Coordinates of C-alpha atoms and ligand atoms in Angstrom, one line a residue:
X1 CA 152.6 115.6 77.3
X2 CA 150.6 112.4 76.6
X3 CA 146.8 112.6 76.1
X4 CA 144.0 110.6 74.7
X5 CA 142.7 112.0 71.5
X6 CA 139.5 111.2 69.6
X7 CA 139.6 112.1 65.8
X8 CA 136.4 110.4 64.8
X9 CA 133.3 109.2 66.8
X10 CA 133.0 105.4 67.2
X11 CA 133.8 102.4 69.3
X12 CA 136.2 102.5 72.2
X13 CA 139.2 101.9 69.9
X14 CA 138.9 105.5 68.6
X15 CA 140.5 106.5 72.0
X16 CA 144.2 106.9 70.9
X17 CA 147.2 107.8 73.0
X18 CA 149.1 110.8 71.4
X19 CA 151.8 113.3 72.1
X20 CA 150.3 116.9 72.3
X21 CA 151.8 120.2 73.4
X22 CA 151.7 121.0 77.1
X23 CA 148.8 123.4 77.9
X24 CA 149.6 126.9 79.0
X25 CA 147.2 128.7 81.4
X26 CA 145.7 132.0 80.1
X27 CA 144.3 134.6 82.6
X28 CA 141.8 133.2 85.1
X29 CA 142.9 129.6 84.4
X30 CA 144.6 127.0 86.5
X31 CA 147.0 124.3 85.2
X32 CA 146.6 120.9 86.8
X33 CA 148.9 117.9 86.5
X34 CA 146.3 115.1 86.2
X35 CA 147.2 112.1 88.4
X36 CA 143.9 110.3 87.7
X37 CA 140.8 110.8 85.6
X38 CA 137.3 109.6 86.3
X39 CA 135.3 107.7 83.6
X40 CA 131.6 108.4 83.3
X41 CA 129.0 106.7 81.1
X42 CA 128.5 110.1 79.4
X43 CA 132.1 109.9 78.2
X44 CA 131.2 106.8 76.2
X45 CA 128.0 108.4 74.8
X46 CA 130.0 111.4 73.6
X47 CA 132.8 109.2 72.1
X48 CA 130.3 107.2 70.1
X49 CA 128.8 110.4 68.7
X50 CA 125.2 109.7 70.0
X51 CA 125.0 112.4 72.7
X52 CA 123.1 115.7 72.3
X53 CA 126.2 117.9 73.0
X54 CA 129.2 116.9 71.0
X55 CA 132.7 118.5 71.0
X56 CA 134.5 119.5 67.8
X57 CA 137.0 116.8 66.6
X58 CA 139.7 116.0 67.5
X59 CA 139.1 116.3 71.3
X60 CA 140.5 114.9 74.6
X61 CA 137.7 113.2 76.6
X62 CA 137.0 113.4 80.4
X63 CA 135.1 115.6 82.7
X64 CA 136.5 114.4 86.1
X65 CA 140.0 114.3 87.4
X66 CA 142.3 114.9 90.4
X67 CA 145.9 116.0 90.5
X68 CA 148.3 118.8 91.6
X69 CA 148.2 122.5 90.7
X70 CA 151.2 123.4 88.5
X71 CA 150.2 127.0 87.5
X72 CA 147.8 129.7 88.5
X73 CA 146.9 132.8 86.5
X74 CA 144.3 134.7 88.4
X75 CA 143.3 138.4 88.4
X76 CA 141.9 138.3 91.9
X77 CA 143.0 136.4 95.0
X78 CA 142.9 132.6 94.7
X79 CA 142.4 130.3 97.7
X80 CA 144.6 127.6 96.2
X81 CA 148.4 127.5 95.6
X82 CA 150.8 125.8 93.2
X83 CA 151.5 122.3 94.7
X84 CA 148.0 121.8 96.2
X85 CA 146.3 118.5 95.8
X86 CA 142.9 119.1 94.1
X87 CA 139.8 117.4 92.6
X88 CA 138.1 118.9 89.5
X89 CA 134.4 119.5 88.9
X90 CA 134.9 119.9 85.2
X91 CA 137.8 121.3 83.1
X92 CA 138.6 123.2 79.9
X93 CA 140.8 120.8 78.0
X94 CA 139.8 117.2 78.8
X95 CA 140.8 115.0 81.7
X96 CA 142.3 111.9 80.0
X97 CA 145.7 113.6 79.8
X98 CA 148.8 114.3 81.9
X99 CA 147.8 118.0 82.2
X100 CA 144.6 120.0 81.9
X101 CA 143.4 123.6 82.2
X102 CA 140.5 124.6 84.5
X103 CA 138.5 127.6 85.5
X104 CA 139.1 128.5 89.2
X105 CA 135.6 127.5 90.1
X106 CA 136.3 124.0 88.9
X107 CA 139.2 123.3 91.3
X108 CA 138.7 122.1 94.9
X109 CA 141.1 121.0 97.6
X110 CA 141.4 117.2 97.9
X111 CA 141.5 116.1 101.6
X112 CA 144.8 114.3 102.5
X113 CA 143.0 111.1 103.4
X114 CA 141.8 110.6 99.8
X115 CA 143.9 109.2 96.9
X116 CA 144.0 110.9 93.5
X117 CA 141.9 107.9 92.2
X118 CA 139.3 108.7 94.8
X119 CA 139.5 112.3 93.9
X120 CA 138.9 111.5 90.2
X121 CA 135.7 109.6 91.3
X122 CA 134.0 112.7 92.7
X123 CA 132.9 115.3 90.1
X124 CA 129.9 114.1 88.0
X125 CA 128.9 111.2 90.4
X126 CA 128.6 113.2 93.6
X127 CA 127.1 116.3 92.0
X128 CA 124.5 114.1 90.3
X129 CA 123.7 112.2 93.5
X130 CA 123.3 115.4 95.4
X131 CA 121.1 116.9 92.7
X132 CA 118.9 113.7 92.6
X133 CA 118.4 113.4 96.3
X134 CA 118.0 117.1 97.3
X135 CA 117.6 119.5 94.4
X136 CA 115.1 117.3 92.4
X137 CA 114.0 114.6 95.0
X138 CA 113.5 116.8 98.0
X139 CA 115.1 114.1 100.2
X140 CA 114.6 114.6 104.0
X141 CA 115.8 113.0 107.2
X142 CA 113.6 110.1 108.2
X143 CA 112.3 109.4 104.7
X144 CA 112.9 106.2 102.8
X145 CA 114.8 106.1 99.5
X146 CA 115.3 103.3 97.0
X147 CA 118.6 103.8 95.0
X148 CA 117.9 101.6 92.0
X149 CA 121.3 100.8 90.5
X150 CA 123.4 101.8 93.5
X151 CA 126.7 100.0 92.9
X152 CA 128.1 102.5 90.3
X153 CA 129.5 106.0 90.6
X154 CA 126.3 107.9 91.1
X155 CA 124.6 105.1 93.2
X156 CA 127.3 104.8 95.8
X157 CA 127.6 108.5 96.1
X158 CA 123.8 108.7 96.6
X159 CA 123.9 105.9 99.3
X160 CA 126.5 107.9 101.2
X161 CA 124.7 111.3 100.9
X162 CA 121.3 109.8 101.9
X163 CA 122.8 108.0 104.9
X164 CA 124.6 111.2 106.0
X165 CA 121.2 113.0 105.7
X166 CA 119.4 110.5 108.0
X167 CA 117.4 108.8 105.3
X168 CA 116.6 105.0 105.3
X169 CA 118.3 103.5 102.3
X170 CA 117.3 100.5 100.1
X171 CA 119.8 99.8 97.3
X172 CA 120.1 97.5 94.4
X173 CA 123.1 95.8 92.8
X174 CA 123.7 93.1 90.3
X175 CA 126.5 91.2 92.1
X176 CA 127.1 89.9 95.6
X177 CA 130.4 92.0 95.8
X178 CA 128.5 95.1 94.8
X179 CA 125.7 94.5 97.3
X180 CA 128.3 93.9 100.0
X181 CA 129.7 97.3 99.2
X182 CA 126.3 98.9 99.6
X183 CA 125.8 97.3 103.0
X184 CA 129.3 98.5 104.1
X185 CA 128.2 102.1 103.2
X186 CA 125.0 101.9 105.3
X187 CA 122.2 100.6 103.1
X188 CA 119.5 99.2 105.5
X189 CA 118.5 96.5 102.9
X190 CA 120.0 95.5 99.6
X191 CA 118.3 93.8 96.6
X192 CA 119.5 92.0 93.5
X193 CA 118.2 93.7 90.4
X194 CA 118.9 90.6 88.2
X195 CA 116.2 88.5 90.1
X196 CA 112.5 88.2 89.2
X197 CA 110.2 90.1 91.6
X198 CA 113.2 91.5 93.6
X199 CA 111.4 94.7 94.7
X200 CA 108.6 92.8 96.5
X201 CA 110.3 92.9 100.0
X202 CA 109.9 96.7 99.9
X203 CA 106.2 96.3 100.8
X204 CA 107.2 94.7 104.1
X205 CA 110.2 97.0 104.7
X206 CA 108.0 100.1 104.3
X207 CA 105.0 98.5 106.1
X208 CA 102.9 98.7 103.0
X209 CA 103.5 102.5 102.7
X210 CA 105.8 102.3 99.6
X211 CA 109.1 104.2 99.1
X212 CA 109.1 108.0 99.6
X213 CA 111.8 108.6 97.0
X214 CA 113.3 106.4 94.2
X215 CA 116.5 107.4 92.4
X216 CA 116.4 105.5 89.1
X217 CA 119.5 104.7 87.1
X218 CA 117.8 102.6 84.3
X219 CA 114.3 103.9 83.9
X220 CA 113.6 102.2 80.5
X221 CA 113.8 98.9 82.4
X222 CA 112.5 99.8 85.9
X223 CA 110.0 102.7 85.7
X224 CA 106.8 100.5 85.5
X225 CA 107.9 98.6 88.5
X226 CA 109.0 101.7 90.4
X227 CA 105.5 103.0 90.0
X228 CA 104.2 99.9 91.9
X229 CA 106.5 100.6 94.8
X230 CA 106.5 104.4 95.2
X231 CA 104.6 105.8 98.1
X232 CA 101.4 107.9 97.6
X233 CA 102.7 111.4 97.1
X234 CA 106.2 110.0 96.6
X235 CA 108.7 110.9 93.9
X236 CA 110.8 109.1 91.3
X237 CA 113.9 110.9 90.0
X238 CA 115.1 109.6 86.6
X239 CA 118.9 109.9 86.5
X240 CA 119.6 107.3 83.8
X241 CA 117.7 105.7 80.9
X242 CA 118.9 103.9 77.8
X243 CA 115.7 103.3 75.8
X244 CA 111.9 103.7 75.8
X245 CA 109.3 102.2 78.1
X246 CA 105.5 102.0 78.3
X247 CA 103.6 103.0 81.5
X248 CA 100.0 103.4 82.4
X249 CA 99.1 107.0 83.3
X250 CA 96.5 105.7 85.7
X251 CA 99.2 104.7 88.2
X252 CA 100.4 108.3 88.4
X253 CA 96.8 109.2 89.4
X254 CA 96.5 106.4 92.0
X255 CA 99.8 107.2 93.6
X256 CA 99.6 111.0 93.1
X257 CA 103.4 110.7 92.6
X258 CA 105.9 112.9 90.8
X259 CA 108.2 111.5 88.1
X260 CA 111.0 114.0 87.6
X261 CA 113.9 114.1 85.2
X262 CA 117.4 115.2 86.0
X263 CA 120.2 116.5 83.7
X264 CA 123.3 117.6 85.5
X265 CA 124.1 120.0 82.6
X266 CA 120.9 121.8 83.3
X267 CA 122.0 122.8 86.8
X268 CA 122.4 126.5 87.3
X269 CA 125.8 127.9 88.5
X270 CA 124.2 128.5 91.9
X271 CA 122.9 124.9 92.1
X272 CA 126.4 123.6 91.1
X273 CA 128.0 125.8 93.8
X274 CA 125.6 124.4 96.3
X275 CA 126.3 120.8 95.2
X276 CA 130.1 121.3 95.3
X277 CA 129.8 122.9 98.8
X278 CA 127.8 119.9 100.0
X279 CA 130.3 117.4 98.5
X280 CA 133.3 119.3 99.9
X281 CA 131.8 119.3 103.4
X282 CA 131.1 115.6 103.2
X283 CA 134.6 114.8 102.0
X284 CA 136.2 116.9 104.8
X285 CA 133.9 115.5 107.5
X286 CA 134.4 111.9 106.4
X287 CA 130.7 111.4 105.6
X288 CA 131.6 110.9 101.9
X289 CA 134.3 108.5 100.7
X290 CA 134.5 107.7 96.9
X291 CA 134.9 104.1 96.0
X292 CA 137.2 103.1 93.2
X293 CA 136.2 99.8 91.5
X294 CA 138.6 99.6 88.6
X295 CA 141.8 101.4 87.6
X296 CA 143.3 101.5 84.1
X297 CA 146.5 103.1 82.7
X298 CA 146.1 106.1 80.4
X299 CA 147.1 104.0 77.4
X300 CA 144.2 101.6 78.1
X301 CA 141.4 104.2 78.0
X302 CA 139.5 102.1 75.5
X303 CA 139.4 99.2 78.1
X304 CA 138.1 101.7 80.7
X305 CA 135.3 102.7 78.4
X306 CA 134.3 99.0 77.9
X307 CA 134.4 98.5 81.7
X308 CA 132.1 101.4 82.6
X309 CA 129.4 100.0 80.3
X310 CA 129.8 96.4 81.5
X311 CA 127.6 95.0 84.4
X312 CA 129.1 94.1 87.8
X313 CA 130.0 97.6 89.2
X314 CA 131.6 98.2 92.6
X315 CA 132.4 101.9 92.5
X316 CA 134.0 104.1 89.9
X317 CA 136.1 103.3 86.9
X318 CA 139.2 105.5 86.8
X319 CA 142.2 106.0 84.6
X320 CA 145.7 106.6 86.2
X321 CA 147.4 109.3 84.1
X322 CA 150.6 109.7 86.1
X323 CA 152.3 106.9 88.1
X324 CA 154.6 109.1 90.2
Ligands
NAP1 P1 127.9 103.3 86.3 O1 129.0 103.7 87.3 O2 128.3 102.8 85.0 O3 126.9 102.4 87.1 C1 125.8 101.8 86.4 C2 124.8 101.3 87.4 O4 123.6 100.8 86.8 C3 125.4 100.1 88.3 O5 125.1 100.3 89.6 C4 124.7 98.9 87.7 O6 124.6 97.9 88.6 C5 123.3 99.6 87.5 N1 122.4 98.7 86.7 C6 122.6 97.7 85.8 N2 121.5 97.1 85.5 C7 120.5 97.6 86.2 C8 119.1 97.4 86.4 N3 118.5 96.4 85.7 N4 118.4 98.1 87.2 C9 119.0 99.1 88.0 N5 120.3 99.4 87.9 C10 121.1 98.6 87.0 O7 127.1 104.6 86.0 P2 126.8 105.9 86.9 O8 127.8 106.9 86.7 O9 126.4 105.5 88.3 O10 125.4 106.5 86.2 C11 124.2 105.7 86.2 C12 123.3 106.1 85.1 O11 123.0 107.5 85.2 C13 124.0 106.0 83.7 O12 123.0 105.6 82.7 C14 124.5 107.4 83.4 O13 124.6 107.7 82.0 C15 123.4 108.2 84.1 N6 123.8 109.6 84.5 C16 123.0 110.6 84.2 C17 123.3 111.9 84.6 C18 122.3 113.0 84.3 O14 122.7 114.2 84.3 N7 121.1 112.7 84.0 C19 124.5 112.1 85.3 C20 125.3 111.0 85.7 C21 124.9 109.8 85.3 P3 125.4 96.5 88.5 O15 126.6 96.7 87.7 O16 125.6 96.1 89.9 O17 124.5 95.5 87.8

């Protein structure tokens, strides 16, 4: 089969298309033909060798995918069958490939209304959005939430989850097309995070109360300003940060707010099961619909990595691994 292989950490060009042996499932493994793979920023951090957890070289990148089950080796009963359309919440061999192996707990039925590209957009983004809003952020119906950096994979998933939970959503994006997407998914108000003073309208929209919950995708840029707009007793959940930042501890005292970190890899198996159940329920009810912003062929994985790190998001970046 064809797969992307990385033999040395570095720039996107280290992602090379190669011929490798087809994987064969061992006991308690499922073989999935990968129709599309999702591209996450963490894939680029790992590829460049700067991430805390690095695989042994050479490796095939990619955590998220969707495809068709081609083999099942299970000791017990398995709810899925060969031929089923599925999305993956992780895998054992890398997703940027024509086939991958998974543990049974990583394989979930893909509703018929969703394409494989949408299925490849689910895993990390929706689990992170759920964890940010509900496991770390204690989001509740009727509360306000600012999704700061909402046009990407995690942000759009968070907008959909928050709306489905009855929260009032304020969301930021860097382009008009991205902000239109946020409005289409139910954000009450959208803001342009490239403009000076863009968070000021939040004072009026929250009647001076401030925002109950802020989900932050770029904390090294935004945390000081978030602290000016979080409600007293509110919470800021840091999902993304790409550098350092200076803040005054006094504002934590004045706001009596919580600033909480999130790392999806720290979630317990029980927390992951809860998140996957919430995602699956939302996909099946129609409350959650992944948005695909850009689609690249497998041979152009390096261009997909450049795209996920570029501004101007409007949903997920995906790679199509099979065209039929
Ligand atoms: P993505 O799809 O690449 O989207 C990036 C988002 O950041 C876009 O919405 C982009 O908006 C926005 N952004 C750019 N400049 C911004 C600014 N000045 N202020 C606020 N937002 C800004 O990435 P993602 O998958 O949604 O992930 C978002 C971040 O969370 C990444 O840094 C990722 O590494 C991190 N993450 C962390 C975890 C974890 O476990 N902690 C899990 C998943 C993701 P425009 O393009 O519209 O400007």
